PDB file of C-alpha atoms in Angstrom:
ATOM      1  CA  MET A 824     -14.360   4.126  10.817  1.00 58.00           C
ATOM      2  CA  THR A 825     -13.108   1.253   8.633  1.00 71.00           C
ATOM      3  CA  GLU A 826     -15.810  -0.840   7.054  1.00 85.00           C
ATOM      4  CA  GLU A 827     -15.734  -4.535   7.821  1.00 92.00           C
ATOM      5  CA  PRO A 828     -14.422  -6.728   4.953  1.00 95.00           C
ATOM      6  CA  ARG A 829     -17.135  -8.389   2.908  1.00 96.00           C
ATOM      7  CA  HIS A 830     -17.088 -11.752   1.192  1.00 93.00           C
ATOM      8  CA  LEU A 831     -15.935 -11.241  -2.391  1.00 91.00           C
ATOM      9  CA  ARG A 832     -18.628 -13.477  -3.866  1.00 87.00           C
ATOM     10  CA  TYR A 833     -21.540 -13.318  -1.456  1.00 87.00           C
ATOM     11  CA  GLY A 834     -21.101  -9.817  -0.019  1.00 91.00           C
ATOM     12  CA  ARG A 835     -21.614 -10.895   3.588  1.00 92.00           C
ATOM     13  CA  PRO A 836     -19.683  -9.019   6.312  1.00 96.00           C
ATOM     14  CA  MET A 837     -16.869 -11.084   7.800  1.00 97.00           C
ATOM     15  CA  SER A 838     -18.346 -11.309  11.303  1.00 96.00           C
ATOM     16  CA  GLU A 839     -21.587 -12.666   9.847  1.00 95.00           C
ATOM     17  CA  TRP A 840     -19.730 -15.088   7.573  1.00 95.00           C
ATOM     18  CA  ILE A 841     -17.777 -16.513  10.511  1.00 96.00           C
ATOM     19  CA  LYS A 842     -21.064 -17.339  12.252  1.00 95.00           C
ATOM     20  CA  LEU A 843     -22.372 -18.989   9.074  1.00 94.00           C
ATOM     21  CA  VAL A 844     -19.267 -21.180   8.912  1.00 94.00           C
ATOM     22  CA  ALA A 845     -19.928 -22.441  12.447  1.00 95.00           C
ATOM     23  CA  ASN A 846     -23.615 -23.072  11.711  1.00 94.00           C
ATOM     24  CA  GLU A 847     -22.581 -26.266   9.934  1.00 92.00           C
ATOM     25  CA  LEU A 848     -21.599 -27.921  13.228  1.00 93.00           C
ATOM     26  CA  PRO A 849     -24.913 -29.684  13.930  1.00 90.00           C
ATOM     27  CA  ILE A 850     -24.597 -31.698  10.718  1.00 88.00           C
ATOM     28  CA  ASP A 851     -20.890 -32.058  10.043  1.00 91.00           C
ATOM     29  CA  ALA A 852     -17.474 -31.176  11.348  1.00 94.00           C
ATOM     30  CA  VAL A 853     -15.824 -28.041   9.951  1.00 95.00           C
ATOM     31  CA  GLY A 854     -12.245 -28.468   8.771  1.00 95.00           C
ATOM     32  CA  LEU A 855      -9.295 -26.093   8.633  1.00 96.00           C
ATOM     33  CA  TRP A 856      -9.264 -27.064   4.945  1.00 94.00           C
ATOM     34  CA  GLN A 857     -12.591 -25.208   4.636  1.00 93.00           C
ATOM     35  CA  ILE A 858     -11.695 -22.275   6.889  1.00 95.00           C
ATOM     36  CA  VAL A 859      -8.362 -21.275   5.365  1.00 95.00           C
ATOM     37  CA  PRO A 860      -9.423 -21.166   1.673  1.00 91.00           C
ATOM     38  CA  GLY A 861     -12.579 -19.393   2.849  1.00 91.00           C
ATOM     39  CA  GLY A 862     -10.426 -16.539   4.139  1.00 94.00           C
ATOM     40  CA  ARG A 863      -7.897 -16.641   1.351  1.00 93.00           C
ATOM     41  CA  ARG A 864     -10.229 -16.854  -1.637  1.00 90.00           C
ATOM     42  CA  GLY A 865     -13.481 -15.682  -0.077  1.00 91.00           C
ATOM     43  CA  PHE A 866     -12.069 -12.454   1.426  1.00 95.00           C
ATOM     44  CA  GLY A 867      -8.726 -12.148  -0.380  1.00 95.00           C
ATOM     45  CA  LEU A 868      -6.773 -12.339   2.891  1.00 97.00           C
ATOM     46  CA  GLU A 869      -3.104 -13.152   3.434  1.00 97.00           C
ATOM     47  CA  GLY A 870      -0.563 -12.737   6.226  1.00 97.00           C
ATOM     48  CA  ASP A 871      -1.765 -11.343   9.545  1.00 97.00           C
ATOM     49  CA  ALA A 872      -5.256 -10.663   8.217  1.00 97.00           C
ATOM     50  CA  LEU A 873      -5.644 -14.317   7.221  1.00 98.00           C
ATOM     51  CA  THR A 874      -4.265 -15.478  10.568  1.00 98.00           C
ATOM     52  CA  ASP A 875      -6.744 -13.254  12.378  1.00 98.00           C
ATOM     53  CA  TYR A 876      -9.598 -14.643  10.286  1.00 98.00           C
ATOM     54  CA  VAL A 877      -8.550 -18.245  11.022  1.00 98.00           C
ATOM     55  CA  ARG A 878      -8.266 -17.399  14.712  1.00 98.00           C
ATOM     56  CA  ARG A 879     -11.755 -15.880  14.783  1.00 98.00           C
ATOM     57  CA  CYS A 880     -13.317 -18.834  12.965  1.00 98.00           C
ATOM     58  CA  ILE A 881     -11.785 -21.303  15.403  1.00 98.00           C
ATOM     59  CA  ALA A 882     -12.880 -19.208  18.393  1.00 98.00           C
ATOM     60  CA  GLU A 883     -16.435 -19.167  17.039  1.00 98.00           C
ATOM     61  CA  LEU A 884     -16.440 -22.929  16.561  1.00 98.00           C
ATOM     62  CA  LEU A 885     -15.135 -23.491  20.091  1.00 98.00           C
ATOM     63  CA  SER A 886     -17.749 -21.095  21.502  1.00 98.00           C
ATOM     64  CA  ARG A 887     -20.404 -23.407  20.000  1.00 97.00           C
ATOM     65  CA  GLY A 888     -18.955 -26.363  21.921  1.00 97.00           C
ATOM     66  CA  ALA A 889     -16.772 -27.827  19.175  1.00 97.00           C
ATOM     67  CA  VAL A 890     -13.461 -29.540  19.922  1.00 97.00           C
ATOM     68  CA  PRO A 891     -10.441 -30.191  17.657  1.00 98.00           C
ATOM     69  CA  VAL A 892     -10.664 -33.597  15.953  1.00 96.00           C
ATOM     70  CA  VAL A 893      -9.167 -35.653  13.168  1.00 95.00           C
ATOM     71  CA  GLY A 894     -11.003 -38.155  11.016  1.00 90.00           C
ATOM     72  CA  GLY A 895     -11.301 -41.618  12.509  1.00 86.00           C
ATOM     73  CA  GLY A 896     -10.289 -43.450   9.333  1.00 80.00           C
ATOM     74  CA  GLU A 897     -10.599 -47.191   9.858  1.00 79.00           C
ATOM     75  CA  THR A 898     -10.865 -46.971  13.658  1.00 84.00           C
ATOM     76  CA  GLY A 899     -14.635 -47.250  13.423  1.00 83.00           C
ATOM     77  CA  TYR A 900     -15.165 -43.803  14.933  1.00 87.00           C
ATOM     78  CA  TYR A 901     -16.191 -40.826  12.844  1.00 88.00           C
ATOM     79  CA  TRP A 902     -13.923 -38.412  14.713  1.00 93.00           C
ATOM     80  CA  ILE A 903     -11.150 -38.603  17.296  1.00 94.00           C
ATOM     81  CA  ALA A 904     -10.729 -35.680  19.735  1.00 95.00           C
ATOM     82  CA  GLN A 905      -7.292 -34.055  19.834  1.00 97.00           C
ATOM     83  CA  THR A 906      -6.751 -33.024  23.435  1.00 96.00           C
ATOM     84  CA  GLN A 907      -3.118 -31.998  22.972  1.00 97.00           C
ATOM     85  CA  TYR A 908      -4.188 -28.490  21.964  1.00 97.00           C
ATOM     86  CA  GLY A 909      -5.386 -27.723  25.499  1.00 97.00           C
ATOM     87  CA  SER A 910      -8.655 -27.429  27.332  1.00 94.00           C
ATOM     88  CA  GLN A 911      -9.415 -23.693  27.358  1.00 96.00           C
ATOM     89  CA  PRO A 912     -10.647 -21.963  24.188  1.00 97.00           C
ATOM     90  CA  ASP A 913      -7.901 -19.308  24.101  1.00 97.00           C
ATOM     91  CA  GLU A 914      -5.258 -21.966  24.622  1.00 98.00           C
ATOM     92  CA  ILE A 915      -6.695 -24.176  21.873  1.00 98.00           C
ATOM     93  CA  VAL A 916      -6.920 -21.290  19.407  1.00 98.00           C
ATOM     94  CA  GLU A 917      -3.317 -20.245  19.984  1.00 98.00           C
ATOM     95  CA  ASN A 918      -1.929 -23.770  19.777  1.00 98.00           C
ATOM     96  CA  VAL A 919      -3.851 -24.616  16.610  1.00 98.00           C
ATOM     97  CA  VAL A 920      -2.883 -21.357  14.909  1.00 98.00           C
ATOM     98  CA  ARG A 921       0.758 -21.733  15.964  1.00 98.00           C
ATOM     99  CA  GLU A 922       0.879 -25.208  14.460  1.00 97.00           C
ATOM    100  CA  TRP A 923      -0.848 -24.073  11.259  1.00 97.00           C
ATOM    101  CA  LEU A 924       1.636 -21.190  10.850  1.00 98.00           C
ATOM    102  CA  ALA A 925       4.580 -23.489  11.600  1.00 97.00           C
ATOM    103  CA  ASN A 926       3.367 -25.803   8.834  1.00 95.00           C
ATOM    104  CA  GLY A 927       3.497 -22.960   6.315  1.00 96.00           C
ATOM    105  CA  ALA A 928      -0.041 -21.534   6.654  1.00 96.00           C
ATOM    106  CA  THR A 929      -1.176 -23.799   3.833  1.00 93.00           C
ATOM    107  CA  ASP A 930      -4.748 -24.333   2.696  1.00 91.00           C
ATOM    108  CA  GLU A 931      -4.675 -27.679   4.546  1.00 90.00           C
ATOM    109  CA  ASP A 932      -6.575 -30.749   3.424  1.00 89.00           C
ATOM    110  CA  PRO A 933      -9.229 -33.010   4.953  1.00 90.00           C
ATOM    111  CA  GLY A 934      -6.551 -35.231   6.473  1.00 90.00           C
ATOM    112  CA  GLY A 935      -5.761 -32.453   8.939  1.00 92.00           C
ATOM    113  CA  LEU A 936      -7.610 -30.808  11.788  1.00 96.00           C
ATOM    114  CA  TRP A 937     -11.376 -30.362  11.925  1.00 96.00           C
ATOM    115  CA  PHE A 938     -13.734 -29.125  14.638  1.00 97.00           C
ATOM    116  CA  ALA A 939     -16.683 -31.267  15.706  1.00 96.00           C
ATOM    117  CA  LEU A 940     -19.228 -31.408  18.482  1.00 95.00           C
ATOM    118  CA  PRO A 941     -18.116 -33.872  21.183  1.00 94.00           C
ATOM    119  CA  ARG A 942     -21.074 -36.199  20.537  1.00 90.00           C
ATOM    120  CA  MET A 943     -19.670 -36.825  17.069  1.00 86.00           C
ATOM    121  CA  CYS A 944     -16.544 -38.317  18.649  1.00 84.00           C
ATOM    122  CA  GLU A 945     -18.640 -40.910  20.440  1.00 81.00           C
ATOM    123  CA  THR A 946     -20.409 -42.195  17.343  1.00 75.00           C
ATOM    124  CA  ARG A 947     -19.156 -45.279  15.564  1.00 75.00           C
ATOM    125  CA  TRP A 948     -19.877 -46.245  12.009  1.00 67.00           C
ATOM    126  CA  LYS A 949     -18.766 -49.872  12.364  1.00 64.00           C
TER     127      LYS A 949
ATOM    128  CA  MET B1394     -19.089 -44.493  -6.496  1.00 70.00           C
ATOM    129  CA  SER B1395     -18.380 -47.712  -8.418  1.00 71.00           C
ATOM    130  CA  ALA B1396     -22.123 -48.109  -8.958  1.00 79.00           C
ATOM    131  CA  ALA B1397     -22.418 -44.519 -10.199  1.00 78.00           C
ATOM    132  CA  ARG B1398     -19.611 -44.999 -12.716  1.00 76.00           C
ATOM    133  CA  ALA B1399     -21.072 -48.306 -13.910  1.00 81.00           C
ATOM    134  CA  ARG B1400     -24.531 -46.775 -14.355  1.00 84.00           C
ATOM    135  CA  ALA B1401     -23.096 -43.826 -16.285  1.00 81.00           C
ATOM    136  CA  LEU B1402     -21.125 -46.127 -18.588  1.00 84.00           C
ATOM    137  CA  VAL B1403     -24.010 -48.548 -19.195  1.00 84.00           C
ATOM    138  CA  ARG B1404     -26.302 -45.609 -19.958  1.00 85.00           C
ATOM    139  CA  GLU B1405     -23.770 -44.235 -22.444  1.00 84.00           C
ATOM    140  CA  VAL B1406     -23.521 -47.607 -24.229  1.00 84.00           C
ATOM    141  CA  GLN B1407     -27.297 -47.878 -24.371  1.00 87.00           C
ATOM    142  CA  ARG B1408     -27.499 -44.445 -25.975  1.00 85.00           C
ATOM    143  CA  HIS B1409     -25.735 -45.989 -28.972  1.00 86.00           C
ATOM    144  CA  ASP B1410     -26.840 -49.615 -28.581  1.00 88.00           C
ATOM    145  CA  PRO B1411     -30.214 -49.593 -26.767  1.00 89.00           C
ATOM    146  CA  ASN B1412     -30.444 -53.378 -26.379  1.00 89.00           C
ATOM    147  CA  TRP B1413     -27.015 -53.895 -24.844  1.00 85.00           C
ATOM    148  CA  ARG B1414     -26.862 -55.139 -21.233  1.00 88.00           C
ATOM    149  CA  PRO B1415     -23.799 -56.119 -19.173  1.00 83.00           C
ATOM    150  CA  THR B1416     -23.650 -59.775 -18.222  1.00 81.00           C
ATOM    151  CA  PRO B1417     -25.030 -59.863 -14.672  1.00 75.00           C
ATOM    152  CA  SER B1418     -22.697 -60.955 -11.875  1.00 70.00           C
ATOM    153  CA  LEU B1419     -23.675 -62.897  -8.800  1.00 70.00           C
ATOM    154  CA  TYR B1420     -22.365 -61.188  -5.728  1.00 69.00           C
ATOM    155  CA  GLU B1421     -22.574 -61.199  -1.957  1.00 69.00           C
ATOM    156  CA  GLY B1422     -21.877 -58.342   0.424  1.00 70.00           C
ATOM    157  CA  VAL B1423     -20.449 -54.892  -0.169  1.00 66.00           C
ATOM    158  CA  GLU B1424     -17.157 -56.123  -1.632  1.00 65.00           C
ATOM    159  CA  GLY B1425     -19.026 -58.359  -4.040  1.00 70.00           C
ATOM    160  CA  GLU B1426     -21.253 -55.500  -5.091  1.00 73.00           C
ATOM    161  CA  ILE B1427     -18.235 -53.335  -5.836  1.00 69.00           C
ATOM    162  CA  LEU B1428     -16.715 -56.125  -7.922  1.00 69.00           C
ATOM    163  CA  ALA B1429     -20.002 -56.551  -9.794  1.00 75.00           C
ATOM    164  CA  ASN B1430     -20.065 -52.819 -10.517  1.00 75.00           C
ATOM    165  CA  GLU B1431     -16.469 -52.942 -11.713  1.00 73.00           C
ATOM    166  CA  SER B1432     -17.359 -55.853 -13.964  1.00 76.00           C
ATOM    167  CA  ALA B1433     -20.282 -53.928 -15.485  1.00 78.00           C
ATOM    168  CA  ALA B1434     -18.034 -50.880 -15.957  1.00 77.00           C
ATOM    169  CA  VAL B1435     -15.335 -52.945 -17.691  1.00 75.00           C
ATOM    170  CA  GLN B1436     -17.883 -54.569 -19.999  1.00 81.00           C
ATOM    171  CA  ALA B1437     -19.438 -51.195 -20.835  1.00 80.00           C
ATOM    172  CA  THR B1438     -16.022 -49.648 -21.512  1.00 80.00           C
ATOM    173  CA  ALA B1439     -15.182 -52.538 -23.838  1.00 79.00           C
ATOM    174  CA  ARG B1440     -18.489 -52.144 -25.662  1.00 85.00           C
ATOM    175  CA  LEU B1441     -17.878 -48.387 -26.031  1.00 82.00           C
ATOM    176  CA  ARG B1442     -14.515 -49.206 -27.635  1.00 82.00           C
ATOM    177  CA  GLU B1443     -16.232 -51.596 -30.065  1.00 82.00           C
ATOM    178  CA  LEU B1444     -18.632 -48.803 -30.925  1.00 83.00           C
ATOM    179  CA  SER B1445     -15.674 -46.402 -31.297  1.00 81.00           C
ATOM    180  CA  ARG B1446     -17.085 -44.203 -28.543  1.00 79.00           C
ATOM    181  CA  ALA B1447     -15.156 -42.707 -25.647  1.00 73.00           C
ATOM    182  CA  GLU B1448     -16.205 -42.748 -22.028  1.00 71.00           C
ATOM    183  CA  PRO B1449     -18.278 -39.592 -21.658  1.00 70.00           C
ATOM    184  CA  VAL B1450     -16.683 -36.997 -19.424  1.00 71.00           C
ATOM    185  CA  ARG B1451     -18.821 -34.175 -18.174  1.00 77.00           C
ATOM    186  CA  GLY B1452     -17.622 -30.589 -18.077  1.00 84.00           C
ATOM    187  CA  PRO B1453     -16.030 -28.749 -15.167  1.00 90.00           C
ATOM    188  CA  MET B1454     -17.361 -29.104 -11.649  1.00 93.00           C
ATOM    189  CA  GLU B1455     -19.309 -25.869 -11.721  1.00 93.00           C
ATOM    190  CA  GLU B1456     -21.411 -27.233 -14.591  1.00 92.00           C
ATOM    191  CA  ILE B1457     -22.300 -30.235 -12.441  1.00 93.00           C
ATOM    192  CA  LEU B1458     -22.650 -28.566  -9.042  1.00 94.00           C
ATOM    193  CA  MET B1459     -24.117 -25.322 -10.407  1.00 93.00           C
ATOM    194  CA  PRO B1460     -26.287 -26.263 -13.372  1.00 90.00           C
ATOM    195  CA  ASN B1461     -27.766 -23.113 -14.954  1.00 88.00           C
ATOM    196  CA  GLY B1462     -25.697 -21.035 -12.554  1.00 89.00           C
ATOM    197  CA  GLN B1463     -27.642 -22.224  -9.486  1.00 91.00           C
ATOM    198  CA  HIS B1464     -26.124 -24.337  -6.736  1.00 92.00           C
ATOM    199  CA  VAL B1465     -27.580 -27.841  -6.512  1.00 93.00           C
ATOM    200  CA  GLY B1466     -30.003 -28.732  -3.740  1.00 93.00           C
ATOM    201  CA  MET B1467     -30.642 -26.537  -0.762  1.00 90.00           C
ATOM    202  CA  ARG B1468     -28.435 -24.601   1.598  1.00 87.00           C
ATOM    203  CA  TYR B1469     -28.509 -26.195   5.045  1.00 78.00           C
ATOM    204  CA  ARG B1470     -30.274 -23.748   7.386  1.00 76.00           C
ATOM    205  CA  ASN B1471     -27.967 -20.821   8.100  1.00 82.00           C
ATOM    206  CA  THR B1472     -24.729 -22.163   6.737  1.00 83.00           C
ATOM    207  CA  ASP B1473     -22.519 -20.201   4.385  1.00 82.00           C
ATOM    208  CA  GLY B1474     -23.977 -21.535   1.143  1.00 80.00           C
ATOM    209  CA  ARG B1475     -21.108 -23.901   0.398  1.00 86.00           C
ATOM    210  CA  THR B1476     -22.856 -26.722   2.243  1.00 89.00           C
ATOM    211  CA  ARG B1477     -25.661 -28.175   0.162  1.00 92.00           C
ATOM    212  CA  THR B1478     -28.153 -30.942   0.798  1.00 91.00           C
ATOM    213  CA  VAL B1479     -29.749 -32.870  -2.049  1.00 92.00           C
ATOM    214  CA  THR B1480     -32.167 -35.775  -2.327  1.00 91.00           C
ATOM    215  CA  LEU B1481     -30.820 -39.318  -2.672  1.00 86.00           C
ATOM    216  CA  SER B1482     -31.689 -39.408  -6.354  1.00 87.00           C
ATOM    217  CA  GLU B1483     -30.017 -36.033  -6.978  1.00 90.00           C
ATOM    218  CA  PHE B1484     -26.997 -37.269  -5.050  1.00 88.00           C
ATOM    219  CA  ASN B1485     -26.724 -40.367  -7.242  1.00 85.00           C
ATOM    220  CA  ASN B1486     -27.047 -38.214 -10.359  1.00 87.00           C
ATOM    221  CA  LEU B1487     -24.198 -36.006  -9.132  1.00 90.00           C
ATOM    222  CA  LEU B1488     -21.981 -39.035  -8.588  1.00 87.00           C
ATOM    223  CA  GLU B1489     -22.832 -40.311 -12.065  1.00 84.00           C
ATOM    224  CA  ALA B1490     -21.866 -36.943 -13.502  1.00 87.00           C
ATOM    225  CA  LEU B1491     -18.616 -36.656 -11.549  1.00 89.00           C
ATOM    226  CA  ALA B1492     -17.489 -40.276 -11.878  1.00 84.00           C
ATOM    227  CA  PRO B1493     -16.707 -40.829 -15.586  1.00 80.00           C
ATOM    228  CA  GLY B1494     -13.006 -40.600 -16.310  1.00 81.00           C
ATOM    229  CA  SER B1495     -12.140 -40.152 -12.618  1.00 84.00           C
ATOM    230  CA  GLN B1496      -9.220 -42.039 -11.122  1.00 84.00           C
ATOM    231  CA  ILE B1497      -8.919 -42.936  -7.467  1.00 85.00           C
ATOM    232  CA  VAL B1498      -6.024 -41.124  -5.767  1.00 89.00           C
ATOM    233  CA  GLN B1499      -4.352 -41.455  -2.391  1.00 89.00           C
ATOM    234  CA  SER B1500      -6.406 -39.893   0.404  1.00 88.00           C
ATOM    235  CA  PRO B1501      -5.164 -39.036   3.913  1.00 89.00           C
ATOM    236  CA  VAL B1502      -5.264 -41.709   6.604  1.00 86.00           C
ATOM    237  CA  GLY B1503      -8.102 -40.173   8.612  1.00 84.00           C
ATOM    238  CA  TYR B1504     -10.420 -39.614   5.667  1.00 87.00           C
ATOM    239  CA  ARG B1505     -13.338 -42.070   5.789  1.00 83.00           C
ATOM    240  CA  GLY B1506     -13.702 -42.518   2.085  1.00 83.00           C
ATOM    241  CA  PHE B1507     -11.940 -42.094  -1.227  1.00 86.00           C
ATOM    242  CA  TRP B1508     -10.583 -39.255  -3.318  1.00 91.00           C
ATOM    243  CA  TYR B1509     -10.977 -39.134  -7.079  1.00 90.00           C
ATOM    244  CA  ARG B1510      -9.132 -37.013  -9.642  1.00 91.00           C
ATOM    245  CA  ARG B1511     -11.214 -35.882 -12.614  1.00 91.00           C
ATOM    246  CA  PRO B1512      -9.611 -35.565 -16.045  1.00 89.00           C
ATOM    247  CA  ASP B1513      -9.308 -31.779 -15.577  1.00 91.00           C
ATOM    248  CA  GLY B1514      -7.170 -32.316 -12.438  1.00 93.00           C
ATOM    249  CA  SER B1515      -9.847 -31.353  -9.923  1.00 94.00           C
ATOM    250  CA  ILE B1516     -10.250 -33.681  -6.943  1.00 94.00           C
ATOM    251  CA  PHE B1517     -13.376 -34.629  -5.052  1.00 93.00           C
ATOM    252  CA  GLY B1518     -13.889 -36.965  -2.113  1.00 92.00           C
ATOM    253  CA  VAL B1519     -16.727 -39.314  -1.255  1.00 89.00           C
ATOM    254  CA  ARG B1520     -16.882 -40.043   2.449  1.00 89.00           C
ATOM    255  CA  ARG B1521     -19.073 -41.623   5.053  1.00 82.00           C
ATOM    256  CA  SER B1522     -20.565 -38.871   7.223  1.00 80.00           C
ATOM    257  CA  GLU B1523     -22.367 -39.101  10.501  1.00 74.00           C
ATOM    258  CA  ALA B1524     -25.629 -37.346   9.787  1.00 71.00           C
ATOM    259  CA  HIS B1525     -26.018 -37.878   6.054  1.00 69.00           C
ATOM    260  CA  GLY B1526     -24.720 -41.287   5.085  1.00 75.00           C
ATOM    261  CA  ILE B1527     -22.453 -40.149   2.295  1.00 84.00           C
ATOM    262  CA  THR B1528     -21.028 -36.720   1.532  1.00 90.00           C
ATOM    263  CA  ILE B1529     -19.235 -35.343  -1.517  1.00 92.00           C
ATOM    264  CA  ASP B1530     -16.338 -33.021  -0.610  1.00 94.00           C
ATOM    265  CA  VAL B1531     -14.677 -30.732  -3.124  1.00 94.00           C
ATOM    266  CA  ILE B1532     -11.047 -31.272  -2.209  1.00 94.00           C
ATOM    267  CA  ARG B1533      -9.208 -29.337  -4.903  1.00 91.00           C
ATOM    268  CA  TYR B1534     -10.885 -26.984  -7.285  1.00 89.00           C
ATOM    269  CA  ASP B1535      -9.894 -23.365  -7.376  1.00 79.00           C
ATOM    270  CA  HIS B1536     -13.194 -21.753  -8.292  1.00 84.00           C
ATOM    271  CA  LEU B1537     -14.868 -18.870  -6.477  1.00 83.00           C
ATOM    272  CA  ASP B1538     -18.289 -20.553  -6.477  1.00 87.00           C
ATOM    273  CA  ILE B1539     -17.050 -24.119  -5.923  1.00 90.00           C
ATOM    274  CA  PRO B1540     -14.083 -23.669  -3.595  1.00 87.00           C
ATOM    275  CA  ASN B1541     -12.187 -26.286  -1.648  1.00 89.00           C
ATOM    276  CA  GLY B1542     -14.452 -27.271   1.220  1.00 89.00           C
ATOM    277  CA  TYR B1543     -17.673 -27.214  -0.799  1.00 91.00           C
ATOM    278  CA  LYS B1544     -19.819 -30.106   0.455  1.00 93.00           C
ATOM    279  CA  VAL B1545     -22.880 -31.900  -0.794  1.00 93.00           C
ATOM    280  CA  HIS B1546     -24.784 -34.012   1.722  1.00 91.00           C
ATOM    281  CA  GLN B1547     -27.596 -36.459   1.137  1.00 86.00           C
ATOM    282  CA  GLN B1548     -30.875 -35.308   2.648  1.00 81.00           C
TER     283      GLN B1548
END
């Protein structure tokens, strides 16, 4: 039996780490720019292993009720839901991962996709 | 952020010239406050030049966000340890430590705040966040303990 990968710095098993990543949802959105470097640097992943990690993180976030969003910028909203990725979790995961791979599987930055609880999309800051 | 930089600069001048004070500015509203902070920062920078002192730049991010090898503040509940919460006063101290020498750089359209590049090339963001007022994001810093995506929220 193959042992589950552990975080290179904190020693946590990957499945546990993925849950910890999603635990941030009640206070802030979680961005692809956090997820991807987390897999790359935190677990030393690349290629299919990194893609699988990204897929699992997104699935966990969606299972907690999160939706894909981008920052609201000057619109007055904190977050704007991105419904073009679909409505079912599997569909959203595949579409997000396909787009990320098509864009070169980069580390992303905070101008890209995040995942937030729907209530966060209803809140205005101005 | 402008206030943090101004405070750090004024404090540095007063380390060498304890009686020095920037000329106060009258201001109104947020924009006016930013301008007043900029004015204080410019005056302090000029005074530092007169004193032949450079703007103090703190060390790398891990020295600021992990003083004595310990992450600042507290980990939020069961998050992965890269999301910290600190008190308002600790938050202001962090901004004062990060701000000197930093230059504002272009941030993406959706980002509700500003990005700053430190003299060592690392980039951090300061953004308005829903639950915590203001959040510091580590945008670019390739360090195992302070990776991209490291966040510090106000309590």
